[in-house]
Coordinates of C-alpha atoms and ligand atoms in Angstrom, one line a residue:
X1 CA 79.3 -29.4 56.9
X2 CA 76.0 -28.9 58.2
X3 CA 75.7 -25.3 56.1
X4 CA 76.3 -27.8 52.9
X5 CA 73.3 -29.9 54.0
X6 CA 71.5 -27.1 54.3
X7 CA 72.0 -25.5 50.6
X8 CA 72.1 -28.9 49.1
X9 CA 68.3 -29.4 50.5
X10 CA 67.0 -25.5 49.6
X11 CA 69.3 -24.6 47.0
X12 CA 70.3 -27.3 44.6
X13 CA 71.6 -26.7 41.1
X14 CA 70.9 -29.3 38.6
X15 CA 74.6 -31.1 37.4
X16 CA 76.0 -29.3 40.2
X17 CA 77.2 -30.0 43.7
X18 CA 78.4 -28.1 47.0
X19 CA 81.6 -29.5 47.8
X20 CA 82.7 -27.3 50.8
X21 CA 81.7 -24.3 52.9
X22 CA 85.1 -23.1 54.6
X23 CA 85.1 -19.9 56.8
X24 CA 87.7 -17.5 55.4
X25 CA 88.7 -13.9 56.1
X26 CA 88.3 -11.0 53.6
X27 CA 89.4 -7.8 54.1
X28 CA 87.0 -5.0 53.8
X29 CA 87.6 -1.1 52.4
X30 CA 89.6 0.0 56.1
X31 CA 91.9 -3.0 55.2
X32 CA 90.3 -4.9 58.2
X33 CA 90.1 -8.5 58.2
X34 CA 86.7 -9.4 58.3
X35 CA 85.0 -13.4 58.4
X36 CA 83.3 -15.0 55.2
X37 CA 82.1 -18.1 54.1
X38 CA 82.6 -18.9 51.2
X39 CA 80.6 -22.1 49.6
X40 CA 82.5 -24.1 47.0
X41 CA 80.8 -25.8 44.0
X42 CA 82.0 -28.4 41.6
X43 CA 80.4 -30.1 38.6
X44 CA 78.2 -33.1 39.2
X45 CA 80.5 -36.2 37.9
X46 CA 80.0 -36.2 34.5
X47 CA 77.8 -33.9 34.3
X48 CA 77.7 -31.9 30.7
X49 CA 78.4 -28.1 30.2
X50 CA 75.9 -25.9 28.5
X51 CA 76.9 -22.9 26.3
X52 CA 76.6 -19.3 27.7
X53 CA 76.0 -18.1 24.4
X54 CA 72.9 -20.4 23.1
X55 CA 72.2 -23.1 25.6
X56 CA 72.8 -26.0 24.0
X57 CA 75.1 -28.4 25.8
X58 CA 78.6 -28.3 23.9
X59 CA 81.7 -30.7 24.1
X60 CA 84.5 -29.3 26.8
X61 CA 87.3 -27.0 26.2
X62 CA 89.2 -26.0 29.5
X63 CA 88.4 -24.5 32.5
X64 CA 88.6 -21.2 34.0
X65 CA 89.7 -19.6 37.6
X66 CA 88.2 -20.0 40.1
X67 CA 85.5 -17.0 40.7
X68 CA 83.2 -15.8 43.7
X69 CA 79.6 -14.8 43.8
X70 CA 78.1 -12.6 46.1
X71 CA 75.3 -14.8 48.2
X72 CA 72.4 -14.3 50.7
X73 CA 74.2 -12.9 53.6
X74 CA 73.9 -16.1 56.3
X75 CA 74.1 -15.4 60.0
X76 CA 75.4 -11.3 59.6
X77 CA 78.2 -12.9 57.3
X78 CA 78.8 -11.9 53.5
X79 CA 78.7 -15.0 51.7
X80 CA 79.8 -16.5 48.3
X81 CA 79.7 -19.1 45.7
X82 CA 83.2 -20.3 44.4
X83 CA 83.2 -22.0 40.9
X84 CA 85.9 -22.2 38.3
X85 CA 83.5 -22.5 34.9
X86 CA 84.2 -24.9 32.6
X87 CA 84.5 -23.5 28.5
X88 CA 83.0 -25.1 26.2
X89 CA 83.8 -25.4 21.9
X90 CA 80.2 -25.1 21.1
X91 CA 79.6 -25.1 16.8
X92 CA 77.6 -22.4 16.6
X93 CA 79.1 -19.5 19.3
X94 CA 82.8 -20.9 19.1
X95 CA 84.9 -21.5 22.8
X96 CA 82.9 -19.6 25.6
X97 CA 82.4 -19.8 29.1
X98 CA 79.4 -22.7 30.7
X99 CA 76.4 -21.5 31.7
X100 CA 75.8 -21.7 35.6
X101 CA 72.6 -21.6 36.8
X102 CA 73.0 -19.5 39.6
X103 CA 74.0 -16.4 37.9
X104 CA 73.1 -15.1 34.6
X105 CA 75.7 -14.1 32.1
X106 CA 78.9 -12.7 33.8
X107 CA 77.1 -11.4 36.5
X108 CA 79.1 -11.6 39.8
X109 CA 75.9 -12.0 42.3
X110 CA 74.0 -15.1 42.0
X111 CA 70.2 -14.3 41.2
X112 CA 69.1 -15.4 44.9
X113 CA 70.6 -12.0 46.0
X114 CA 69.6 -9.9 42.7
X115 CA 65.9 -11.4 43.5
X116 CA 66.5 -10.4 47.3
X117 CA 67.8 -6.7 46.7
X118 CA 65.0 -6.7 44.1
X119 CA 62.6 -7.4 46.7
X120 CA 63.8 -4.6 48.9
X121 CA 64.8 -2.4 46.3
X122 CA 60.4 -1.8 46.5
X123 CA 60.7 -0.9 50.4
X124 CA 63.5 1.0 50.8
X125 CA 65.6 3.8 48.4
X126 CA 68.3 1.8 46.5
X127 CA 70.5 3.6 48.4
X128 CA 69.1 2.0 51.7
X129 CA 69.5 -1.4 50.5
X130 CA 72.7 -1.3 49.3
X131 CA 74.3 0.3 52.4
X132 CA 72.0 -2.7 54.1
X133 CA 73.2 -5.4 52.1
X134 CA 76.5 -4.3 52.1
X135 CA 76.6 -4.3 48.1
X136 CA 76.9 -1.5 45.6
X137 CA 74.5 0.6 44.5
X138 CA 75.0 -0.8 40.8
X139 CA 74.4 -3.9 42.1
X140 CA 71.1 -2.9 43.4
X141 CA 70.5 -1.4 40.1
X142 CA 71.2 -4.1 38.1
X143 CA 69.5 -6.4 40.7
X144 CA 65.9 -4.5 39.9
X145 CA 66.9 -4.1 35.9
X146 CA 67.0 -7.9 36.4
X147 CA 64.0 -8.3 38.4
X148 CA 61.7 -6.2 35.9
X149 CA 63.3 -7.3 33.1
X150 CA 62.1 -11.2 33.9
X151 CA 58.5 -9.9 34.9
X152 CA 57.9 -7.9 31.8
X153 CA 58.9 -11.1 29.5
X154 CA 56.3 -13.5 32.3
X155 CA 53.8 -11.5 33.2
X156 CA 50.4 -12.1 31.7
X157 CA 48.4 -9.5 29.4
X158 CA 44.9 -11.6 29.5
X159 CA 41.9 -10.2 30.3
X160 CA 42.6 -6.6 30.4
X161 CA 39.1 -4.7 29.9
X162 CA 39.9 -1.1 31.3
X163 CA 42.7 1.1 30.6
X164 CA 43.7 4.7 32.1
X165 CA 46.3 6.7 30.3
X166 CA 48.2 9.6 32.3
X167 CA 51.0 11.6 31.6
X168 CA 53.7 12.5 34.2
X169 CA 57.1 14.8 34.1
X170 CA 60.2 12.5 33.8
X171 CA 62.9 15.4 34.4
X172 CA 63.3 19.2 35.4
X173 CA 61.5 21.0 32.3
X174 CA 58.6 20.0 30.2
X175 CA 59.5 16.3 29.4
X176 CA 56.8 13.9 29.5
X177 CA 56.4 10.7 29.7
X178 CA 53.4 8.8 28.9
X179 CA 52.1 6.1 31.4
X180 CA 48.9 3.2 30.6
X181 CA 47.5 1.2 33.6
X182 CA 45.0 -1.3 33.8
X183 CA 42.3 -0.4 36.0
X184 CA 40.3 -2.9 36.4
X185 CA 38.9 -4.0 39.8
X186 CA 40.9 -6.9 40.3
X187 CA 44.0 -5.6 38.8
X188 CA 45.4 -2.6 38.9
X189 CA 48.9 -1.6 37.8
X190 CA 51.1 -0.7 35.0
X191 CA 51.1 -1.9 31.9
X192 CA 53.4 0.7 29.5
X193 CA 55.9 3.6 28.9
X194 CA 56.1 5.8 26.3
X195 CA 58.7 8.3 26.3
X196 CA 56.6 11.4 25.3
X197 CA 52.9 12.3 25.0
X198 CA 52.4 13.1 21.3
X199 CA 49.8 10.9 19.2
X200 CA 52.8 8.9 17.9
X201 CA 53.7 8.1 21.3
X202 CA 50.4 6.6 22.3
X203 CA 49.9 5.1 19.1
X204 CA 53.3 3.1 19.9
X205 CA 51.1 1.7 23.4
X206 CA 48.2 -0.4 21.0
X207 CA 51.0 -1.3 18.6
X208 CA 53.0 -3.1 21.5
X209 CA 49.4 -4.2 22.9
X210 CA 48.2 -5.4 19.9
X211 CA 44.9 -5.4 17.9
X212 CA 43.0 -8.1 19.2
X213 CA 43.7 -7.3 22.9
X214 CA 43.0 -3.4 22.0
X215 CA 39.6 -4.6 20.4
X216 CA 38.6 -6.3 24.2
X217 CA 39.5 -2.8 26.0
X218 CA 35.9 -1.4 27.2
X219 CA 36.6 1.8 29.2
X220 CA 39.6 4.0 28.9
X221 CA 40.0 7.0 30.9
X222 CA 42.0 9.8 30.1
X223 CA 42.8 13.3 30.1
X224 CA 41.9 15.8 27.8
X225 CA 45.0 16.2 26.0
X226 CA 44.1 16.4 22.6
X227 CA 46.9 13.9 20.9
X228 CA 45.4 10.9 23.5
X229 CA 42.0 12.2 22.5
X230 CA 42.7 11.6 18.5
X231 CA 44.7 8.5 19.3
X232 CA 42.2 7.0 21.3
X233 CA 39.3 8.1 19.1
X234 CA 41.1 6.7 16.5
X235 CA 41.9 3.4 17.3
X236 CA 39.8 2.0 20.1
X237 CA 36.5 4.2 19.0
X238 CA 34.1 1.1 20.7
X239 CA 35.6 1.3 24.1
X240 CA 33.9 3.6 26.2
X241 CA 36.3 6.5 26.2
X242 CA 36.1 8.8 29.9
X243 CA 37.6 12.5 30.8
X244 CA 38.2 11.1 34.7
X245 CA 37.3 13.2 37.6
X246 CA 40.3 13.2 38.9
X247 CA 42.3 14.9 35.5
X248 CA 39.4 17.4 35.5
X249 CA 40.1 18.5 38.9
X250 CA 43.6 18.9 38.1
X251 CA 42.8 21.4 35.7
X252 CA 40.6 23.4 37.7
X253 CA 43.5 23.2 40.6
X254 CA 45.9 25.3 38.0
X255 CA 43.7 27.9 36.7
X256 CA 43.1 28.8 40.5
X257 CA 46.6 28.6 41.8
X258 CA 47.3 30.6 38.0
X259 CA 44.7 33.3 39.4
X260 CA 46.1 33.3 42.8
X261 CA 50.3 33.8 41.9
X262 CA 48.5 36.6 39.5
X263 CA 46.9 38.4 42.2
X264 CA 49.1 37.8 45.3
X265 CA 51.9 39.7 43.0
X266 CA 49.3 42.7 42.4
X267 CA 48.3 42.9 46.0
X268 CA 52.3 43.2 46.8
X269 CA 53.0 45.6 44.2
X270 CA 50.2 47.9 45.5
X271 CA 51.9 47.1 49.0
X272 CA 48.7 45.3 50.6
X273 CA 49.0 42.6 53.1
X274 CA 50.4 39.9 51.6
X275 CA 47.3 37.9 52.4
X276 CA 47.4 35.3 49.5
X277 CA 51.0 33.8 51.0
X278 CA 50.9 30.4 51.6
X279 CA 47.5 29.6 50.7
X280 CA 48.2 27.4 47.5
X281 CA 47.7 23.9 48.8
X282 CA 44.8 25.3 50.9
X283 CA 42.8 27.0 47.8
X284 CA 43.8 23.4 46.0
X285 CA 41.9 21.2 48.7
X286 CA 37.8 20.3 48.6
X287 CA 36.1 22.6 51.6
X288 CA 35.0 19.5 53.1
X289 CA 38.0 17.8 53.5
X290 CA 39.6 20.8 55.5
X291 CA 40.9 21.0 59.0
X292 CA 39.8 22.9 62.0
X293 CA 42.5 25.5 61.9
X294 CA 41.9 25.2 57.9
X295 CA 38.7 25.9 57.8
X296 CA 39.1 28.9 59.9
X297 CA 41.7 30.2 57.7
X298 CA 39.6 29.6 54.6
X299 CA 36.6 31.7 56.3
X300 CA 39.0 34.5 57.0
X301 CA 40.4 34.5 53.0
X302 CA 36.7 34.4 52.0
X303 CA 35.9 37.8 53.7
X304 CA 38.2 39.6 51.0
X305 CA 36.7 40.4 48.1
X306 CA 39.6 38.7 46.0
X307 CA 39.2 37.2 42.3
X308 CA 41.0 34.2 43.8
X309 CA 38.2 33.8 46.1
X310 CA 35.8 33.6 43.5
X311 CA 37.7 31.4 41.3
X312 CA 37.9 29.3 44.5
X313 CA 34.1 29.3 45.1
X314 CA 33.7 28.3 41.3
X315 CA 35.6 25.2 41.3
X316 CA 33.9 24.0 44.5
X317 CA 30.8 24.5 43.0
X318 CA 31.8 22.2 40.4
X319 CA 32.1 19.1 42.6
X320 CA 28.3 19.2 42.5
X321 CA 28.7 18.2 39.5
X322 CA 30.3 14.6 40.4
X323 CA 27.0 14.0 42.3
X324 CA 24.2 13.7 39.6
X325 CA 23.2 10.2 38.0
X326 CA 21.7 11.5 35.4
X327 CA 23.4 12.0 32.6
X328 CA 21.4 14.8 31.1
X329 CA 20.9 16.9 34.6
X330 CA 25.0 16.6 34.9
X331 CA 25.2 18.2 31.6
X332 CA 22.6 20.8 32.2
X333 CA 24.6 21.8 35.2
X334 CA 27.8 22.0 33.6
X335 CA 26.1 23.9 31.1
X336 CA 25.4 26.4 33.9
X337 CA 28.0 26.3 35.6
X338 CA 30.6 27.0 32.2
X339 CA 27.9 29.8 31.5
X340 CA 28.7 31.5 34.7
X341 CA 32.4 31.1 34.3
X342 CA 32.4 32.7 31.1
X343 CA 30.6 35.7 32.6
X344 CA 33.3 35.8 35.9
X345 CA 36.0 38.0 33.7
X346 CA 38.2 35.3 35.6
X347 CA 40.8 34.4 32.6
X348 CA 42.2 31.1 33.6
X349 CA 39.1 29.5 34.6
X350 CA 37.1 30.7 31.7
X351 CA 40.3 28.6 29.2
X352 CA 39.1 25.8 31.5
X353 CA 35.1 25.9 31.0
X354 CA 36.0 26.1 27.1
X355 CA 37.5 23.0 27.5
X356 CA 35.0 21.6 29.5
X357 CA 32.6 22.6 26.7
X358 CA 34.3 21.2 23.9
X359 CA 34.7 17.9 25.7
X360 CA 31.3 17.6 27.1
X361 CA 30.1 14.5 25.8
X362 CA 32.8 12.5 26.8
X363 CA 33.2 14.2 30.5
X364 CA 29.4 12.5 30.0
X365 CA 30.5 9.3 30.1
X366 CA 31.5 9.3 33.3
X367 CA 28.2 8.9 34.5
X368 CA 27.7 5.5 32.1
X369 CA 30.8 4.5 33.6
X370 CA 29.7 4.5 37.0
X371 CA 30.6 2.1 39.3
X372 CA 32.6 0.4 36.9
X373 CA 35.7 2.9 37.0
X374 CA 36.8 4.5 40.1
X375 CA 38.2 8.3 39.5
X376 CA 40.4 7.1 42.1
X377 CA 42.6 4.7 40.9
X378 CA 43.9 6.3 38.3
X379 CA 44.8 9.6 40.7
X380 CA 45.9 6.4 43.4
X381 CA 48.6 5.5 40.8
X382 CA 49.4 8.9 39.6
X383 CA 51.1 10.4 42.9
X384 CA 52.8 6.8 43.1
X385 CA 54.5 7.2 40.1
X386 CA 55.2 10.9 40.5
X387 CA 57.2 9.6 43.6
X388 CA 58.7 7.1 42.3
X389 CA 60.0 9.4 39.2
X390 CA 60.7 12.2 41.8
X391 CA 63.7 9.7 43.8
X392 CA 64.8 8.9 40.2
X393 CA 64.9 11.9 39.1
X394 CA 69.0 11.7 39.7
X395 CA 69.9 8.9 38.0
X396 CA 72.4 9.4 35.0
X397 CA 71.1 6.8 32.9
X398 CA 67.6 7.9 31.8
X399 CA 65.9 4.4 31.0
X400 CA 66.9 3.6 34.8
X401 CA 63.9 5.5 35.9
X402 CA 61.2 3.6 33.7
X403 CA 63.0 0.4 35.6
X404 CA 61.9 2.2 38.5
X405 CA 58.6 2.6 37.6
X406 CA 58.0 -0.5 36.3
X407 CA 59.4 -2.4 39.0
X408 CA 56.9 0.4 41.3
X409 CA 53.8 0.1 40.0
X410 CA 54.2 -2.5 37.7
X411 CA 53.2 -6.2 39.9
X412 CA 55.3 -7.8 38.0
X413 CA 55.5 -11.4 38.5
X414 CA 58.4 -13.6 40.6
X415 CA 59.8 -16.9 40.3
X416 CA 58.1 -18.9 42.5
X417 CA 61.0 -19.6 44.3
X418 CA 61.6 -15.9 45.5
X419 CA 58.5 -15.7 47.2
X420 CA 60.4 -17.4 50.3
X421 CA 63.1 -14.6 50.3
X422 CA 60.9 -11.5 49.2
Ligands
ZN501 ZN1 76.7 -21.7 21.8

C-alpha cells in the first residue's frame, strides 16, 4: 500500500492510476524462485486512449493482455509495471495499441529505467551496467540509443561561435570518421558525425548546420588535411580558420616514430644493440614533461649519434615556436626552423616542414587566435573520443558507435525529471 503512495506522489501518469503493488515470485535463469514486485496500473475512470501511431486520442476497440515493464529496481528487488493496453480504431492508423506514457512504442522497459541505464551507461562499460542492473545488454543499448536520440532532437544549437574539426579511426584499417565540436569557453562538446573525411563529408556538417548559423562561426580549427582545408575555405572563408597546435604536433610525433621503426630495423640488421626498443612513447613526449628515470634514459639515447636523435631534437626545437606573440617573429622562426629541416637529409620530417610551409599562413593564425582558442581542448576531446570508439570498436551494428560517441562527448540534454535518478 504504502509503495503505491509512494509512486502515485513521484511518478504519476496522467489518465492513469496505480491500482496495486503485490509481491510475487519470478523465477530467474537457474530456475530459482526469486521475489518481485510488480506495480499494477489501470486507466483513470474514463479516461480516453491515445493512438500509438499519431497521438490523437481515438474511440476504443478492445483491450490487450496484460504485459510487464521492467522498473527502477526498489529495495535490491526487480520491479515492474503491469498494464493490459487498451486498442484503439483511430481514422487515420486503423486498430492499434494506446499509447502509455511510461514507455515508448513497444518497448518492454519503462523510460525511468532506459533514462537510468542511460545515466550509467556514461560511467561504466555497457557491459558493467547491464550485469549491475540485472538487464540485457540490448537493453542497455537501446536505453542510450534512446537517451541520445531525445537529446539530439532537444538540445540547443544557439550561439555557437568556434568550431574544431578532427578526424578519428572508427574501425581496424583506414576508416575515418569525421568529428565537429564546439569549442567555445563555455561549451564544449560534440556537435556532428560524418562517416568519412572527404570534402563531401564535411560539406554534409554546414549543410545539417545550416547557413545562417555557419555565417556566426568565428574561429575554426583544424588539421591540415587538405579536403577540410578546401571545404572550410570554401564555405565559412570569414571565420578565422586555425592549423591547432595540437594537430601539428601530431604530425611531427609520426615522422619521428616513422624515423625511429626505420632505424631501429637497420641497427638490428647490422646486429647493433637494439638501443631504439621501447623508446616510442618516450621520443613522442615534450623533454620537459619527462620523468626522473625518463630523463635519464633520454640523456643516454642522446649520446648516440642516431638520425632518430636528431629528428627528436628537431621537433623539440619547434615547441619554441608556440611561445612567440608576434606573429611575424613566429613565422620567421618557422621559416628557420623548415630551412634547417630541409638541410637534415631526415626524409619524414622534411614531408612535414613542406607542409608546414605550404600552410604557413594559417598555422599564423594561431597567434591572432590567442587566448580565444585553447590547443587543448580540441586534443582534450580527441583522446575522449578515441576511447570511447576504441570500447566500441566491437559492436556489430556500426551506427551503435556514433550512439556512443554522441552520448560520450555529446552533453546532451535530459528531461528534467531524470536529473533526480542520473
Ligand atoms: Zn492513429
Amino acid at each position: 500500500m504504502l509503495m503505491k503512495t509512494l509512486l502515485n506522489h513521484v511518478q504519476p501518469f496522467k489518465g492513469f492510476v496505480y491500482k496495486d503493488a503485490k509481491l510475487t515470485k519470478s523465477y530467474d535463469k537457474f530456475e530459482w524462485p526469486e521475489d518481485r514486485i510488480v506495480f499494477e496500473i489501470i486507466p483513470r475512470k474514463n479516461s480516453k486512449a491515445f493512438c500509438s501511431g499519431c497521438g490523437i486520442q481515438a474511440p476504443g476497440y478492445d483491450t490487450l493482455p496484460v504485459r510487464l515493464y521492467d522498473y527502477l529496481p526498489v529495495l535490491g528487488v526487480l520491479t515492474y509495471f503491469a498494464y493490459a493496453r487498451r486498442r484503439v480504431k483511430c481514422p487515420d492508423c486503423g486498430v492499434k495499441a494506446e499509447m502509455v506514457p511510461w514507455a515508448n512504442g513497444n518497448s518492454q522497459l519503462t523510460l525511468t529505467l532506459q533514462w537510468y541505464l542511460a545515466g550509467w551507461a556514461k560511467d561504466l562499460s555497457w557491459k558493467a551496467v547491464a550485469s549491475k542492473f540485472r538487464v540485457s545488454w540490448d537493453s542497455v543499448c537501446r536505453s542510450v540509443e534512446m537517451a541520445v536520440e531525445w537529446g539530439l532532437d532537444h538540445r540547443n544549437l544557439n550561439g555557437i561561435k568556434s568550431i574544431g574539426v578532427d578526424e578519428i579511426a572508427h574501425a581496424k584499417g583506414h576508416k575515418y570518421l569525421t568529428l565537429v565540436y564546439q569549442i567555445d569557453a563555455d561549451m564544449r562538446r560534440l556537435l556532428w558525425i560524418g562517416n568519412d573525411r572527404t570534402e563531401e563529408c564535411l560539406k554534409g556538417f554546414f549543410t545539417w548546420f545550416g547557413r545562417a548559423r555557419s555565417n556566426r562561426i568565428q574561429a575554426i580549427c583544424s588539421d591540415m588535411w587538405k579536403p577540410y582545408l578546401n571545404v572550410i575555405k570554401e564555405l565559412i572563408p570569414n571565420a578565422l580558420h586555425v592549423l591547432d597546435r595540437f594537430h601539428i604536433a601530431q604530425h611531427l610525433g609520426k615522422a619521428i616514430d616513422e624515423v625511429r621503426a626505420e632505424e631501429h630495423r637497420k641497427l638490428q640488421e647490422n646486429g647493433y644493440e637494439a638501443i631504439l626498443t621501447k623508446t616510442k612513447w618516450l621520443l613522442l613526449r615534450n623533454r620537459k614533461n619527462l620523468k626522473e628515470d625518463q630523463e635519464v634514459s633520454m640523456k643516454e639515447l642522446l649520446k648516440y649519434n642516431l638520425k632518430t636523435m636528431k629528428a627528436y631534437l628537431l621537433k623539440e626545437e619547434f615547441s619554441l615556436f608556440w611561445t612567440y606573440s608576434s606573429p611575424a617573429w613566429a613565422g620567421k622562426f618557422l621559416d628557420q626552423w623548415c630551412t634547417k629541416v630541409m638541410r637534415s637529409k631526415i626524409e619524414p620530417l622534411k614531408k612535414k616542414a613542406k607542409m608546414l610551409r605550404r600552410h604557413k599562413p594559417l598555422i599564423l593564425n594561431w597567434f591572432k587566435a590567442k587566448g580565444e582558442l585553447s590547443s587543448g581542448v580540441v586534443e582534450g576531446l580527441n583522446l575522449k573520443a578515441k576511447l570511447t570508439a576504441r570500447k566500441s570498436y566491437g559492436f556489430k551494428n556500426p551506427e551503435m558507435q556514433k550512439i556512443a560517441l554522441y552520448h560520450q562527448l555529446g552533453k546532451l540534454p535530459t528531461p528534467e525529471w531524470t536529473h533526480k535518478f542520473c
